[in-house]
Structure formats: structure tokens, C-alpha cells
């Protein structure tokens, strides 16, 4: 799943490789266009006003797995660009025209990124800069994403299923690296729906990369197949990072896992 920003507001999205197009969360789009506090009720009223849209709702929208409000992946109503343009016709909003232009740009950007992946990294860096992150932190975060992508690519090639099995292996690496699972790590930092890695310190990012990069190299060397074999490898990869973390903590007297987060980053940036 990807997150797109329109006027600094988040829109959940999913790129379909088979269809070569984006699917966007209908609820997120309607919420932005209307500023409604009850989006589901607004959509019901919208459909009652537009019988044609209501009759074609099953083809305008489809169920796509994305991150739900409770932090779990669920199938939610989503629509492609054509479907969203039809929905916009039934939403009286001054943001309609800017949103149409945004949709066109998102589609164009994706095609550009397929041809030149460096553009995707550049846009990602711009988003983090806008939020107020330091250049050094951004460098580590972007590198960490590349390390993670290589690891998941190896998992996919070695019989690990996306979704729950990726989560199980990630938790295994995290426990060995930090002594806590990702959910425990989030709780320690006071996070809820936020992406944990967007709130890691430089050292937390570095040790995350070490654990995942080590796991990737062991996979390449030992060729484990399936969840159970890869689970053992994930622990070994995490152990390598965990040993390094403990040695650093013993030397400095400071814990790597900390309560710090970047929840107030935007506000701090505004005050400068």
C-alpha cells in the first residue's frame, strides 16, 4: 500500500501491476473533498441523490486490501481514476478541479517512476523534508526502504507469502535486534496508527537495516524455503544486529530503543 498526499492530507492507494493503474480509498477522497465528519453517511446520502451512480456503484468501486483505521489490513471500497472522476461529479466541492489535476499528476508520476525509479526516491525525500526531517535522517530512511525491499524480494522468491507471513518474520527480526516486537516498539514510543520507522531515531534505523540486511545475506547463502525455514533465518539475521546493539549499549551506557518520536515535528518546524 502507498500513501498519497493531497493538500497535506493522506489518501490510501494501491498500485495494480496487472492493470497498471492506481486504486484510491473512496472514503479518504470523499472525506477530503467534503470535510465530512461522517464519511460513510455522506456516501449513503450521495448515492440516494444520484441513482445512476448508485446503480453502477459495484463497477465504480471495488474492494481492495488497504490499511484500515484500526491499523489492520482490510478490504475497503476503492476506485480507479475514472471511477473517482464519476464520484466527484456527485460531490459539490470547490476542491473538485484541483483534485482532478492531482489525479492526473499522480498517474503521470507513477509512469515516470516506473521508467526512472530515482524519481520515486526524490519525491519521497521531498515529502520527508516538508515534514521537517533532517537530511541525515532522510538518507537513512530511504536506504532502509531499499534494504527492506531487497529482503521482501528474497522472501517472495523463497516461498514466503505477503501479509501475515511477512509480519511474522519482521517481528522475529525485531525481537532479535531490539528485544521487542514492532507492536511493542510502537507502544513504547506512544504510537498508534503511525508508521514505526518514520519515528525511529538514527540508531534505530541503522540497527533495523543491519538486521534486515543480515537476514537477506543469510537467505542468499542458505536458500531457506517457506515460513518456518525463513523464520529461523530471520532470528539469525536479527541476532547479528542484536549483538551489535548490546555491545554499543554496554559501551555508551545508553539504550538504543527509546521513547522518542516525531509526532510533534510539524509543530516544531512551524515555530522555527
mmCIF file of C-alpha atoms in Angstrom:
data_model
loop_
_atom_site.group_PDB
_atom_site.id
_atom_site.type_symbol
_atom_site.label_atom_id
_atom_site.label_comp_id
_atom_site.label_asym_id
_atom_site.label_seq_id
_atom_site.Cartn_x
_atom_site.Cartn_y
_atom_site.Cartn_z
ATOM 1 C CA UNK A 1 0.000 0.000 0.000
ATOM 2 C CA UNK A 2 1.097 3.539 -0.739
ATOM 3 C CA UNK A 3 0.028 6.861 0.775
ATOM 4 C CA UNK A 4 -0.590 9.852 -1.484
ATOM 5 C CA UNK A 5 -0.895 13.404 -0.243
ATOM 6 C CA UNK A 6 -3.434 15.952 -1.474
ATOM 7 C CA UNK A 7 -3.158 19.328 0.246
ATOM 8 C CA UNK A 8 -1.153 17.571 3.008
ATOM 9 C CA UNK A 9 -3.961 15.070 3.625
ATOM 10 C CA UNK A 10 -3.422 11.335 3.307
ATOM 11 C CA UNK A 11 -5.103 9.177 0.686
ATOM 12 C CA UNK A 12 -4.565 5.427 0.860
ATOM 13 C CA UNK A 13 -3.774 3.927 -2.529
ATOM 14 C CA UNK A 14 -2.719 0.691 -4.164
ATOM 15 C CA UNK A 15 -0.964 0.220 -7.494
ATOM 16 C CA UNK A 16 -2.239 -2.700 -9.605
ATOM 17 C CA UNK A 17 0.647 -4.225 -11.540
ATOM 18 C CA UNK A 18 -1.700 -6.302 -13.693
ATOM 19 C CA UNK A 19 -3.934 -3.359 -14.640
ATOM 20 C CA UNK A 20 -1.168 -0.727 -14.485
ATOM 21 C CA UNK A 21 -3.297 1.795 -12.602
ATOM 22 C CA UNK A 22 -3.907 3.219 -9.141
ATOM 23 C CA UNK A 23 -6.820 2.389 -6.856
ATOM 24 C CA UNK A 24 -7.679 5.009 -4.227
ATOM 25 C CA UNK A 25 -9.667 4.777 -0.999
ATOM 26 C CA UNK A 26 -13.098 6.230 -1.750
ATOM 27 C CA UNK A 27 -13.660 7.195 1.887
ATOM 28 C CA UNK A 28 -10.374 9.116 2.035
ATOM 29 C CA UNK A 29 -11.182 11.028 -1.149
ATOM 30 C CA UNK A 30 -14.734 11.923 -0.097
ATOM 31 C CA UNK A 31 -13.505 12.993 3.342
ATOM 32 C CA UNK A 32 -11.022 15.404 1.775
ATOM 33 C CA UNK A 33 -13.471 16.835 -0.745
ATOM 34 C CA UNK A 34 -16.276 17.350 1.779
ATOM 35 C CA UNK A 35 -14.586 17.715 5.195
ATOM 36 C CA UNK A 36 -17.380 15.440 6.418
ATOM 37 C CA UNK A 37 -17.186 14.084 9.967
ATOM 38 C CA UNK A 38 -19.241 11.013 8.959
ATOM 39 C CA UNK A 39 -17.990 9.918 5.556
ATOM 40 C CA UNK A 40 -19.995 6.679 5.385
ATOM 41 C CA UNK A 41 -23.228 8.576 5.983
ATOM 42 C CA UNK A 42 -22.247 11.205 3.397
ATOM 43 C CA UNK A 43 -21.674 8.485 0.782
ATOM 44 C CA UNK A 44 -25.096 6.975 1.555
ATOM 45 C CA UNK A 45 -26.774 10.359 1.058
ATOM 46 C CA UNK A 46 -24.726 10.981 -2.094
ATOM 47 C CA UNK A 47 -25.928 7.683 -3.590
ATOM 48 C CA UNK A 48 -29.531 8.427 -2.646
ATOM 49 C CA UNK A 49 -29.260 11.682 -4.622
ATOM 50 C CA UNK A 50 -27.571 10.080 -7.647
ATOM 51 C CA UNK A 51 -29.488 6.990 -8.767
ATOM 52 C CA UNK A 52 -27.220 6.399 -11.767
ATOM 53 C CA UNK A 53 -24.110 6.355 -9.592
ATOM 54 C CA UNK A 54 -25.900 4.096 -7.103
ATOM 55 C CA UNK A 55 -26.873 1.590 -9.796
ATOM 56 C CA UNK A 56 -23.275 1.445 -11.056
ATOM 57 C CA UNK A 57 -21.626 1.552 -7.615
ATOM 58 C CA UNK A 58 -20.477 -2.068 -7.899
ATOM 59 C CA UNK A 59 -18.461 -1.283 -11.021
ATOM 60 C CA UNK A 60 -17.383 2.202 -9.904
ATOM 61 C CA UNK A 61 -15.926 0.786 -6.683
ATOM 62 C CA UNK A 62 -14.124 -2.442 -5.909
ATOM 63 C CA UNK A 63 -12.783 -3.935 -2.701
ATOM 64 C CA UNK A 64 -9.020 -3.505 -2.323
ATOM 65 C CA UNK A 65 -6.919 -4.507 0.683
ATOM 66 C CA UNK A 66 -5.523 -1.448 2.434
ATOM 67 C CA UNK A 67 -4.685 -0.359 5.959
ATOM 68 C CA UNK A 68 -7.888 0.297 7.905
ATOM 69 C CA UNK A 69 -8.432 2.772 10.731
ATOM 70 C CA UNK A 70 -7.650 0.096 13.342
ATOM 71 C CA UNK A 71 -4.183 -0.418 11.859
ATOM 72 C CA UNK A 72 -5.040 -3.781 10.290
ATOM 73 C CA UNK A 73 -5.226 -4.585 6.586
ATOM 74 C CA UNK A 74 -8.814 -4.918 5.377
ATOM 75 C CA UNK A 75 -10.645 -4.789 2.079
ATOM 76 C CA UNK A 76 -12.085 -1.308 1.659
ATOM 77 C CA UNK A 77 -14.003 0.474 -1.085
ATOM 78 C CA UNK A 78 -11.610 1.777 -3.705
ATOM 79 C CA UNK A 79 -11.849 3.237 -7.167
ATOM 80 C CA UNK A 80 -9.550 3.966 -10.083
ATOM 81 C CA UNK A 81 -9.143 7.410 -11.636
ATOM 82 C CA UNK A 82 -12.139 7.016 -13.945
ATOM 83 C CA UNK A 83 -14.376 5.963 -11.064
ATOM 84 C CA UNK A 84 -13.218 8.816 -8.850
ATOM 85 C CA UNK A 85 -13.955 11.359 -11.567
ATOM 86 C CA UNK A 86 -17.505 9.992 -11.695
ATOM 87 C CA UNK A 87 -17.826 10.232 -7.899
ATOM 88 C CA UNK A 88 -16.538 13.809 -7.944
ATOM 89 C CA UNK A 89 -19.479 14.766 -10.178
ATOM 90 C CA UNK A 90 -21.789 13.988 -7.266
ATOM 91 C CA UNK A 91 -19.720 15.876 -4.687
ATOM 92 C CA UNK A 92 -20.234 19.646 -4.745
ATOM 93 C CA UNK A 93 -16.807 20.873 -3.732
ATOM 94 C CA UNK A 94 -14.515 23.772 -4.545
ATOM 95 C CA UNK A 95 -11.679 21.234 -4.410
ATOM 96 C CA UNK A 96 -13.053 19.236 -7.367
ATOM 97 C CA UNK A 97 -10.945 20.848 -10.092
ATOM 98 C CA UNK A 98 -7.656 20.859 -8.115
ATOM 99 C CA UNK A 99 -8.323 17.218 -7.246
ATOM 100 C CA UNK A 100 -8.802 16.289 -10.908
ATOM 101 C CA UNK A 101 -5.447 17.835 -11.721
ATOM 102 C CA UNK A 102 -3.907 15.982 -8.764
ATOM 103 C CA UNK A 103 -5.277 12.657 -10.054
ATOM 104 C CA UNK A 104 -3.780 13.252 -13.478
ATOM 105 C CA UNK A 105 -0.420 14.133 -11.943
ATOM 106 C CA UNK A 106 -0.379 11.045 -9.709
ATOM 107 C CA UNK A 107 -0.911 8.804 -12.731
ATOM 108 C CA UNK A 108 1.789 10.577 -14.693
ATOM 109 C CA UNK A 109 4.215 10.428 -11.760
ATOM 110 C CA UNK A 110 3.770 6.670 -11.416
ATOM 111 C CA UNK A 111 4.568 6.040 -15.064
ATOM 112 C CA UNK A 112 7.624 8.272 -14.769
ATOM 113 C CA UNK A 113 8.778 6.381 -11.677
ATOM 114 C CA UNK A 114 8.483 3.023 -13.458
ATOM 115 C CA UNK A 115 10.823 4.340 -16.146
ATOM 116 C CA UNK A 116 13.128 6.072 -13.640
ATOM 117 C CA UNK A 117 12.975 4.737 -10.022
ATOM 118 C CA UNK A 118 15.207 7.587 -8.840
ATOM 119 C CA UNK A 119 12.236 9.925 -9.267
ATOM 120 C CA UNK A 120 10.304 7.955 -6.643
ATOM 121 C CA UNK A 121 13.152 8.402 -4.174
ATOM 122 C CA UNK A 122 13.365 12.119 -4.943
ATOM 123 C CA UNK A 123 9.633 12.575 -4.273
ATOM 124 C CA UNK A 124 9.909 10.576 -1.069
ATOM 125 C CA UNK A 125 12.726 12.814 0.114
ATOM 126 C CA UNK A 126 10.648 15.896 -0.662
ATOM 127 C CA UNK A 127 7.779 14.574 1.474
ATOM 128 C CA UNK A 128 10.066 13.948 4.457
ATOM 129 C CA UNK A 129 11.718 17.370 4.050
ATOM 130 C CA UNK A 130 8.276 19.007 4.045
ATOM 131 C CA UNK A 131 7.545 17.260 7.333
ATOM 132 C CA UNK A 132 10.741 18.665 8.844
ATOM 133 C CA UNK A 133 13.053 15.644 8.991
ATOM 134 C CA UNK A 134 16.824 16.228 8.801
ATOM 135 C CA UNK A 135 18.790 15.300 5.675
ATOM 136 C CA UNK A 136 20.834 12.751 7.615
ATOM 137 C CA UNK A 137 17.697 11.027 8.905
ATOM 138 C CA UNK A 138 16.152 11.050 5.415
ATOM 139 C CA UNK A 139 19.256 9.387 3.951
ATOM 140 C CA UNK A 140 18.970 6.544 6.464
ATOM 141 C CA UNK A 141 15.208 6.181 5.995
ATOM 142 C CA UNK A 142 15.491 5.965 2.209
ATOM 143 C CA UNK A 143 18.360 3.487 2.447
ATOM 144 C CA UNK A 144 16.332 1.452 4.936
ATOM 145 C CA UNK A 145 13.456 1.234 2.456
ATOM 146 C CA UNK A 146 15.829 -0.128 -0.194
ATOM 147 C CA UNK A 147 17.191 -2.713 2.260
ATOM 148 C CA UNK A 148 13.637 -3.718 3.192
ATOM 149 C CA UNK A 149 12.618 -4.053 -0.467
ATOM 150 C CA UNK A 150 15.549 -6.377 -1.155
ATOM 151 C CA UNK A 151 14.605 -8.520 1.847
ATOM 152 C CA UNK A 152 10.936 -8.834 0.881
ATOM 153 C CA UNK A 153 12.013 -9.688 -2.655
ATOM 154 C CA UNK A 154 14.055 -12.581 -1.263
ATOM 155 C CA UNK A 155 11.139 -13.693 0.915
ATOM 156 C CA UNK A 156 8.844 -13.705 -2.094
ATOM 157 C CA UNK A 157 11.334 -15.785 -4.078
ATOM 158 C CA UNK A 158 11.704 -18.245 -1.205
ATOM 159 C CA UNK A 159 8.084 -19.201 -0.670
ATOM 160 C CA UNK A 160 7.018 -16.637 1.926
ATOM 161 C CA UNK A 161 3.513 -15.216 1.483
ATOM 162 C CA UNK A 162 2.891 -11.475 1.636
ATOM 163 C CA UNK A 163 0.873 -10.079 4.513
ATOM 164 C CA UNK A 164 0.777 -12.075 7.731
ATOM 165 C CA UNK A 165 3.904 -14.148 6.995
ATOM 166 C CA UNK A 166 5.934 -11.014 6.242
ATOM 167 C CA UNK A 167 4.703 -9.609 9.564
ATOM 168 C CA UNK A 168 5.719 -12.757 11.438
ATOM 169 C CA UNK A 169 9.253 -12.666 10.001
ATOM 170 C CA UNK A 170 9.573 -8.913 10.593
ATOM 171 C CA UNK A 171 8.601 -9.431 14.224
ATOM 172 C CA UNK A 172 11.202 -12.195 14.504
ATOM 173 C CA UNK A 173 13.967 -9.887 13.240
ATOM 174 C CA UNK A 174 12.784 -7.067 15.509
ATOM 175 C CA UNK A 175 12.705 -9.247 18.639
ATOM 176 C CA UNK A 176 16.255 -10.434 17.987
ATOM 177 C CA UNK A 177 17.501 -6.952 17.056
ATOM 178 C CA UNK A 178 15.800 -4.784 19.684
ATOM 179 C CA UNK A 179 14.374 -7.224 22.204
ATOM 180 C CA UNK A 180 10.834 -6.077 21.353
ATOM 181 C CA UNK A 181 8.306 -6.764 18.586
ATOM 182 C CA UNK A 182 7.243 -3.896 16.263
ATOM 183 C CA UNK A 183 3.941 -3.517 18.144
ATOM 184 C CA UNK A 184 5.769 -3.329 21.492
ATOM 185 C CA UNK A 185 8.235 -0.865 19.960
ATOM 186 C CA UNK A 186 5.309 1.329 18.808
ATOM 187 C CA UNK A 187 3.680 1.227 22.232
ATOM 188 C CA UNK A 188 6.979 2.218 23.835
ATOM 189 C CA UNK A 189 7.077 5.295 21.590
ATOM 190 C CA UNK A 190 3.428 6.159 22.194
ATOM 191 C CA UNK A 191 2.401 5.483 18.594
ATOM 192 C CA UNK A 192 -0.934 4.190 17.324
ATOM 193 C CA UNK A 193 -1.580 4.116 13.566
ATOM 194 C CA UNK A 194 1.710 5.775 12.635
ATOM 195 C CA UNK A 195 4.479 4.026 10.703
ATOM 196 C CA UNK A 196 7.038 2.920 13.310
ATOM 197 C CA UNK A 197 10.062 3.544 11.096
ATOM 198 C CA UNK A 198 9.016 7.134 10.482
ATOM 199 C CA UNK A 199 9.511 7.642 14.218
ATOM 200 C CA UNK A 200 12.775 5.771 14.719
ATOM 201 C CA UNK A 201 15.969 7.528 15.737
ATOM 202 C CA UNK A 202 19.055 7.333 13.524
ATOM 203 C CA UNK A 203 20.437 4.406 15.531
ATOM 204 C CA UNK A 204 17.134 2.533 15.492
ATOM 205 C CA UNK A 205 17.059 2.865 11.702
ATOM 206 C CA UNK A 206 20.667 1.697 11.417
ATOM 207 C CA UNK A 207 20.107 -1.420 13.522
ATOM 208 C CA UNK A 208 16.873 -2.171 11.648
ATOM 209 C CA UNK A 209 18.863 -2.084 8.412
ATOM 210 C CA UNK A 210 21.591 -4.289 9.874
ATOM 211 C CA UNK A 211 19.075 -6.917 11.000
ATOM 212 C CA UNK A 212 17.288 -6.977 7.658
ATOM 213 C CA UNK A 213 20.431 -6.801 5.527
ATOM 214 C CA UNK A 214 21.965 -9.663 7.540
ATOM 215 C CA UNK A 215 18.810 -11.726 7.051
ATOM 216 C CA UNK A 216 18.925 -11.078 3.304
ATOM 217 C CA UNK A 217 22.531 -12.276 3.059
ATOM 218 C CA UNK A 218 21.807 -15.451 5.051
ATOM 219 C CA UNK A 219 18.834 -16.211 2.788
ATOM 220 C CA UNK A 220 21.073 -15.898 -0.254
ATOM 221 C CA UNK A 221 23.661 -18.198 1.306
ATOM 222 C CA UNK A 222 21.330 -20.869 2.747
ATOM 223 C CA UNK A 223 18.297 -20.777 0.412
ATOM 224 C CA UNK A 224 15.554 -21.390 3.044
ATOM 225 C CA UNK A 225 12.105 -22.258 1.677
ATOM 226 C CA UNK A 226 8.792 -21.401 3.299
ATOM 227 C CA UNK A 227 7.822 -19.644 6.507
ATOM 228 C CA UNK A 228 9.377 -21.945 9.098
ATOM 229 C CA UNK A 229 12.826 -22.125 7.499
ATOM 230 C CA UNK A 230 12.837 -18.370 6.908
ATOM 231 C CA UNK A 231 11.753 -17.775 10.498
ATOM 232 C CA UNK A 232 14.977 -19.406 11.720
ATOM 233 C CA UNK A 233 16.991 -17.276 9.305
ATOM 234 C CA UNK A 234 15.160 -14.114 10.401
ATOM 235 C CA UNK A 235 16.173 -14.786 14.007
ATOM 236 C CA UNK A 236 19.811 -15.329 12.977
ATOM 237 C CA UNK A 237 19.841 -12.082 10.999
ATOM 238 C CA UNK A 238 18.280 -10.208 13.898
ATOM 239 C CA UNK A 239 20.721 -11.780 16.353
ATOM 240 C CA UNK A 240 23.639 -10.258 14.428
ATOM 241 C CA UNK A 241 22.144 -6.787 14.828
ATOM 242 C CA UNK A 242 21.127 -7.546 18.414
ATOM 243 C CA UNK A 243 24.682 -8.436 19.441
ATOM 244 C CA UNK A 244 25.982 -5.197 17.905
ATOM 245 C CA UNK A 245 23.239 -3.209 19.657
ATOM 246 C CA UNK A 246 24.046 -4.716 23.070
ATOM 247 C CA UNK A 247 27.750 -4.028 22.654
ATOM 248 C CA UNK A 248 27.038 -0.398 21.804
ATOM 249 C CA UNK A 249 24.691 -0.043 24.782
ATOM 250 C CA UNK A 250 27.298 -1.512 27.125
ATOM 251 C CA UNK A 251 29.942 0.863 25.799
ATOM 252 C CA UNK A 252 27.822 4.045 25.862
ATOM 253 C CA UNK A 253 25.519 3.246 28.765
ATOM 254 C CA UNK A 254 22.555 4.340 26.608
ATOM 255 C CA UNK A 255 19.645 2.286 25.285
ATOM 256 C CA UNK A 256 19.111 2.248 21.517
ATOM 257 C CA UNK A 257 15.351 1.698 21.771
ATOM 258 C CA UNK A 258 13.909 4.922 23.164
ATOM 259 C CA UNK A 259 10.609 6.695 23.706
ATOM 260 C CA UNK A 260 11.424 9.453 21.208
ATOM 261 C CA UNK A 261 9.156 10.021 18.227
ATOM 262 C CA UNK A 262 8.495 12.659 15.569
ATOM 263 C CA UNK A 263 4.822 13.286 16.350
ATOM 264 C CA UNK A 264 5.451 16.969 17.045
ATOM 265 C CA UNK A 265 7.822 17.530 14.142
ATOM 266 C CA UNK A 266 5.459 19.702 12.062
ATOM 267 C CA UNK A 267 4.614 21.881 15.039
ATOM 268 C CA UNK A 268 8.314 22.340 15.882
ATOM 269 C CA UNK A 269 9.029 23.282 12.289
ATOM 270 C CA UNK A 270 6.282 25.930 12.342
ATOM 271 C CA UNK A 271 7.748 27.502 15.476
ATOM 272 C CA UNK A 272 11.176 27.999 13.893
#
